[in-house]
């Protein structure tokens, strides 16, 4: 089984996120999505996410695109990656945090996943910061929750 991992904030889960997860899913058999903790986002981006970590996990689970959705560690940013041992890690086009020496840091910890960075899906429309600051009806941008 080829395990793929995607990491991110996934605030205001939208079609750009859906595109990223869909592309990542094509890279293997099992997709794990690691969702950044609220405290981590605040520390790195200087603001808390618009949706709580629990809401963001639920949004991704409801999309049906991931096999497993988990929260990141508050202590060791690599702990979940080491525990899950992905064969492939997929990055979004605009991911900056923890990516510059990701391969090197993981190799030091004994794992060597393939790391792929994907192109954006219509970033002039589907970017969380643009959506959040938009005066438009956000229902046009958000990926709808899966109905039970």
C-alpha positions as protocol buffer text, in pm:
chain_id: "A"
residue {
  index: 1
  type: UNK
  ca { x: 0 y: 0 z: 0 }
}
residue {
  index: 2
  type: UNK
  ca { x: 138 y: 339 z: -102 }
}
residue {
  index: 3
  type: UNK
  ca { x: 60 y: 600 z: 165 }
}
residue {
  index: 4
  type: UNK
  ca { x: 32 y: 968 z: 73 }
}
residue {
  index: 5
  type: UNK
  ca { x: 24 y: 1260 z: 316 }
}
residue {
  index: 6
  type: UNK
  ca { x: -90 y: 1619 z: 276 }
}
residue {
  index: 7
  type: UNK
  ca { x: -43 y: 1882 z: 545 }
}
residue {
  index: 8
  type: UNK
  ca { x: -201 y: 2223 z: 585 }
}
residue {
  index: 9
  type: UNK
  ca { x: -437 y: 2459 z: 759 }
}
residue {
  index: 10
  type: UNK
  ca { x: -735 y: 2398 z: 527 }
}
residue {
  index: 11
  type: UNK
  ca { x: -924 y: 2700 z: 656 }
}
residue {
  index: 12
  type: UNK
  ca { x: -1249 y: 2767 z: 468 }
}
residue {
  index: 13
  type: UNK
  ca { x: -1220 y: 2437 z: 281 }
}
residue {
  index: 14
  type: UNK
  ca { x: -1264 y: 2531 z: -87 }
}
residue {
  index: 15
  type: UNK
  ca { x: -1218 y: 2401 z: -441 }
}
residue {
  index: 16
  type: UNK
  ca { x: -844 y: 2471 z: -431 }
}
residue {
  index: 17
  type: UNK
  ca { x: -810 y: 2241 z: -132 }
}
residue {
  index: 18
  type: UNK
  ca { x: -1033 y: 1986 z: -303 }
}
residue {
  index: 19
  type: UNK
  ca { x: -805 y: 1999 z: -609 }
}
residue {
  index: 20
  type: UNK
  ca { x: -492 y: 1946 z: -395 }
}
residue {
  index: 21
  type: UNK
  ca { x: -642 y: 1647 z: -213 }
}
residue {
  index: 22
  type: UNK
  ca { x: -766 y: 1500 z: -541 }
}
residue {
  index: 23
  type: UNK
  ca { x: -421 y: 1529 z: -698 }
}
residue {
  index: 24
  type: UNK
  ca { x: -258 y: 1383 z: -386 }
}
residue {
  index: 25
  type: UNK
  ca { x: -501 y: 1091 z: -386 }
}
residue {
  index: 26
  type: UNK
  ca { x: -379 y: 996 z: -735 }
}
residue {
  index: 27
  type: UNK
  ca { x: -26 y: 950 z: -597 }
}
residue {
  index: 28
  type: UNK
  ca { x: -107 y: 642 z: -393 }
}
residue {
  index: 29
  type: UNK
  ca { x: -360 y: 411 z: -232 }
}
residue {
  index: 30
  type: UNK
  ca { x: -422 y: 574 z: 107 }
}
residue {
  index: 31
  type: UNK
  ca { x: -445 y: 948 z: 178 }
}
residue {
  index: 32
  type: UNK
  ca { x: -367 y: 1093 z: 520 }
}
residue {
  index: 33
  type: UNK
  ca { x: -442 y: 1461 z: 577 }
}
residue {
  index: 34
  type: UNK
  ca { x: -266 y: 1633 z: 864 }
}
residue {
  index: 35
  type: UNK
  ca { x: -450 y: 1947 z: 978 }
}
residue {
  index: 36
  type: UNK
  ca { x: -252 y: 2222 z: 1149 }
}
residue {
  index: 37
  type: UNK
  ca { x: -346 y: 2296 z: 1508 }
}
residue {
  index: 38
  type: UNK
  ca { x: -502 y: 2634 z: 1591 }
}
residue {
  index: 39
  type: UNK
  ca { x: -207 y: 2723 z: 1815 }
}
residue {
  index: 40
  type: UNK
  ca { x: 42 y: 2634 z: 1541 }
}
residue {
  index: 41
  type: UNK
  ca { x: -138 y: 2848 z: 1285 }
}
residue {
  index: 42
  type: UNK
  ca { x: -148 y: 3143 z: 1524 }
}
residue {
  index: 43
  type: UNK
  ca { x: 222 y: 3108 z: 1597 }
}
residue {
  index: 44
  type: UNK
  ca { x: 325 y: 3081 z: 1231 }
}
residue {
  index: 45
  type: UNK
  ca { x: 76 y: 3310 z: 1057 }
}
residue {
  index: 46
  type: UNK
  ca { x: 10 y: 3554 z: 1339 }
}
residue {
  index: 47
  type: UNK
  ca { x: -364 y: 3488 z: 1339 }
}
residue {
  index: 48
  type: UNK
  ca { x: -600 y: 3214 z: 1438 }
}
residue {
  index: 49
  type: UNK
  ca { x: -786 y: 3030 z: 1162 }
}
residue {
  index: 50
  type: UNK
  ca { x: -1141 y: 3140 z: 1087 }
}
residue {
  index: 51
  type: UNK
  ca { x: -1261 y: 2785 z: 1153 }
}
residue {
  index: 52
  type: UNK
  ca { x: -1147 y: 2586 z: 1455 }
}
residue {
  index: 53
  type: UNK
  ca { x: -922 y: 2283 z: 1416 }
}
residue {
  index: 54
  type: UNK
  ca { x: -1219 y: 2056 z: 1492 }
}
residue {
  index: 55
  type: UNK
  ca { x: -1429 y: 2226 z: 1224 }
}
residue {
  index: 56
  type: UNK
  ca { x: -1147 y: 2201 z: 971 }
}
residue {
  index: 57
  type: UNK
  ca { x: -1100 y: 1828 z: 1042 }
}
residue {
  index: 58
  type: UNK
  ca { x: -1475 y: 1777 z: 999 }
}
residue {
  index: 59
  type: UNK
  ca { x: -1474 y: 1971 z: 668 }
}
residue {
  index: 60
  type: UNK
  ca { x: -1208 y: 1741 z: 524 }
}
residue {
  index: 61
  type: UNK
  ca { x: -1373 y: 1425 z: 657 }
}
residue {
  index: 62
  type: UNK
  ca { x: -1703 y: 1537 z: 505 }
}
residue {
  index: 63
  type: UNK
  ca { x: -1539 y: 1586 z: 166 }
}
residue {
  index: 64
  type: UNK
  ca { x: -1480 y: 1211 z: 141 }
}
residue {
  index: 65
  type: UNK
  ca { x: -1138 y: 1268 z: -16 }
}
residue {
  index: 66
  type: UNK
  ca { x: -919 y: 1147 z: 270 }
}
residue {
  index: 67
  type: UNK
  ca { x: -886 y: 803 z: 423 }
}
residue {
  index: 68
  type: UNK
  ca { x: -760 y: 949 z: 750 }
}
residue {
  index: 69
  type: UNK
  ca { x: -769 y: 1304 z: 889 }
}
residue {
  index: 70
  type: UNK
  ca { x: -558 y: 1388 z: 1192 }
}
residue {
  index: 71
  type: UNK
  ca { x: -445 y: 1693 z: 1386 }
}
residue {
  index: 72
  type: UNK
  ca { x: -79 y: 1785 z: 1397 }
}
residue {
  index: 73
  type: UNK
  ca { x: 131 y: 1764 z: 1710 }
}
residue {
  index: 74
  type: UNK
  ca { x: 162 y: 2066 z: 1936 }
}
residue {
  index: 75
  type: UNK
  ca { x: 512 y: 1961 z: 2042 }
}
residue {
  index: 76
  type: UNK
  ca { x: 704 y: 1808 z: 1752 }
}
residue {
  index: 77
  type: UNK
  ca { x: 606 y: 1922 z: 1402 }
}
residue {
  index: 78
  type: UNK
  ca { x: 750 y: 1602 z: 1252 }
}
residue {
  index: 79
  type: UNK
  ca { x: 599 y: 1354 z: 1501 }
}
residue {
  index: 80
  type: UNK
  ca { x: 289 y: 1267 z: 1300 }
}
residue {
  index: 81
  type: UNK
  ca { x: 486 y: 1234 z: 977 }
}
residue {
  index: 82
  type: UNK
  ca { x: 729 y: 995 z: 1147 }
}
residue {
  index: 83
  type: UNK
  ca { x: 441 y: 797 z: 1297 }
}
residue {
  index: 84
  type: UNK
  ca { x: 250 y: 769 z: 967 }
}
residue {
  index: 85
  type: UNK
  ca { x: 560 y: 699 z: 752 }
}
residue {
  index: 86
  type: UNK
  ca { x: 417 y: 825 z: 421 }
}
residue {
  index: 87
  type: UNK
  ca { x: 572 y: 715 z: 92 }
}
residue {
  index: 88
  type: UNK
  ca { x: 479 y: 1048 z: -64 }
}
residue {
  index: 89
  type: UNK
  ca { x: 422 y: 1394 z: 84 }
}
residue {
  index: 90
  type: UNK
  ca { x: 227 y: 1636 z: -133 }
}
residue {
  index: 91
  type: UNK
  ca { x: 259 y: 2011 z: -83 }
}
residue {
  index: 92
  type: UNK
  ca { x: 36 y: 2290 z: -200 }
}
residue {
  index: 93
  type: UNK
  ca { x: 177 y: 2555 z: -432 }
}
residue {
  index: 94
  type: UNK
  ca { x: 185 y: 2817 z: -157 }
}
residue {
  index: 95
  type: UNK
  ca { x: 296 y: 2610 z: 143 }
}
residue {
  index: 96
  type: UNK
  ca { x: 590 y: 2780 z: 312 }
}
residue {
  index: 97
  type: UNK
  ca { x: 617 y: 2657 z: 667 }
}
residue {
  index: 98
  type: UNK
  ca { x: 826 y: 2344 z: 738 }
}
residue {
  index: 99
  type: UNK
  ca { x: 888 y: 2280 z: 368 }
}
residue {
  index: 100
  type: UNK
  ca { x: 1230 y: 2427 z: 286 }
}
residue {
  index: 101
  type: UNK
  ca { x: 1431 y: 2146 z: 450 }
}
residue {
  index: 102
  type: UNK
  ca { x: 1156 y: 1891 z: 489 }
}
residue {
  index: 103
  type: UNK
  ca { x: 1333 y: 1608 z: 305 }
}
residue {
  index: 104
  type: UNK
  ca { x: 1657 y: 1670 z: 492 }
}
residue {
  index: 105
  type: UNK
  ca { x: 1488 y: 1680 z: 835 }
}
residue {
  index: 106
  type: UNK
  ca { x: 1288 y: 1365 z: 767 }
}
residue {
  index: 107
  type: UNK
  ca { x: 1594 y: 1179 z: 641 }
}
residue {
  index: 108
  type: UNK
  ca { x: 1768 y: 1256 z: 972 }
}
residue {
  index: 109
  type: UNK
  ca { x: 1472 y: 1085 z: 1142 }
}
residue {
  index: 110
  type: UNK
  ca { x: 1491 y: 777 z: 922 }
}
residue {
  index: 111
  type: UNK
  ca { x: 1227 y: 829 z: 655 }
}
residue {
  index: 112
  type: UNK
  ca { x: 1269 y: 937 z: 294 }
}
residue {
  index: 113
  type: UNK
  ca { x: 933 y: 1004 z: 131 }
}
residue {
  index: 114
  type: UNK
  ca { x: 904 y: 1146 z: -219 }
}
residue {
  index: 115
  type: UNK
  ca { x: 805 y: 1511 z: -186 }
}
residue {
  index: 116
  type: UNK
  ca { x: 589 y: 1666 z: -458 }
}
residue {
  index: 117
  type: UNK
  ca { x: 465 y: 2022 z: -490 }
}
residue {
  index: 118
  type: UNK
  ca { x: 148 y: 2074 z: -691 }
}
residue {
  index: 119
  type: UNK
  ca { x: 40 y: 2365 z: -905 }
}
residue {
  index: 120
  type: UNK
  ca { x: -237 y: 2597 z: -795 }
}
residue {
  index: 121
  type: UNK
  ca { x: -598 y: 2559 z: -896 }
}
residue {
  index: 122
  type: UNK
  ca { x: -724 y: 2904 z: -996 }
}
residue {
  index: 123
  type: UNK
  ca { x: -542 y: 3088 z: -712 }
}
residue {
  index: 124
  type: UNK
  ca { x: -691 y: 3420 z: -814 }
}
residue {
  index: 125
  type: UNK
  ca { x: -1023 y: 3280 z: -689 }
}
residue {
  index: 126
  type: UNK
  ca { x: -954 y: 2981 z: -463 }
}
residue {
  index: 127
  type: UNK
  ca { x: -716 y: 3106 z: -197 }
}
residue {
  index: 128
  type: UNK
  ca { x: -838 y: 3125 z: 161 }
}
residue {
  index: 129
  type: UNK
  ca { x: -708 y: 3478 z: 222 }
}
residue {
  index: 130
  type: UNK
  ca { x: -886 y: 3604 z: -91 }
}
residue {
  index: 131
  type: UNK
  ca { x: -1208 y: 3427 z: 1 }
}
residue {
  index: 132
  type: UNK
  ca { x: -1199 y: 3557 z: 358 }
}
residue {
  index: 133
  type: UNK
  ca { x: -1149 y: 3916 z: 246 }
}
residue {
  index: 134
  type: UNK
  ca { x: -1405 y: 3894 z: -33 }
}
residue {
  index: 135
  type: UNK
  ca { x: -1738 y: 4066 z: -9 }
}
residue {
  index: 136
  type: UNK
  ca { x: -1893 y: 3798 z: -229 }
}
residue {
  index: 137
  type: UNK
  ca { x: -2133 y: 3527 z: -118 }
}
residue {
  index: 138
  type: UNK
  ca { x: -1893 y: 3270 z: 23 }
}
residue {
  index: 139
  type: UNK
  ca { x: -2124 y: 2982 z: -74 }
}
residue {
  index: 140
  type: UNK
  ca { x: -1995 y: 3023 z: -430 }
}
residue {
  index: 141
  type: UNK
  ca { x: -1642 y: 2942 z: -317 }
}
residue {
  index: 142
  type: UNK
  ca { x: -1666 y: 2687 z: -41 }
}
residue {
  index: 143
  type: UNK
  ca { x: -1665 y: 2319 z: -112 }
}
residue {
  index: 144
  type: UNK
  ca { x: -2004 y: 2198 z: 12 }
}
residue {
  index: 145
  type: UNK
  ca { x: -2021 y: 1961 z: 302 }
}
residue {
  index: 146
  type: UNK
  ca { x: -2111 y: 1604 z: 218 }
}
residue {
  index: 147
  type: UNK
  ca { x: -2472 y: 1521 z: 301 }
}
residue {
  index: 148
  type: UNK
  ca { x: -2542 y: 1216 z: 517 }
}
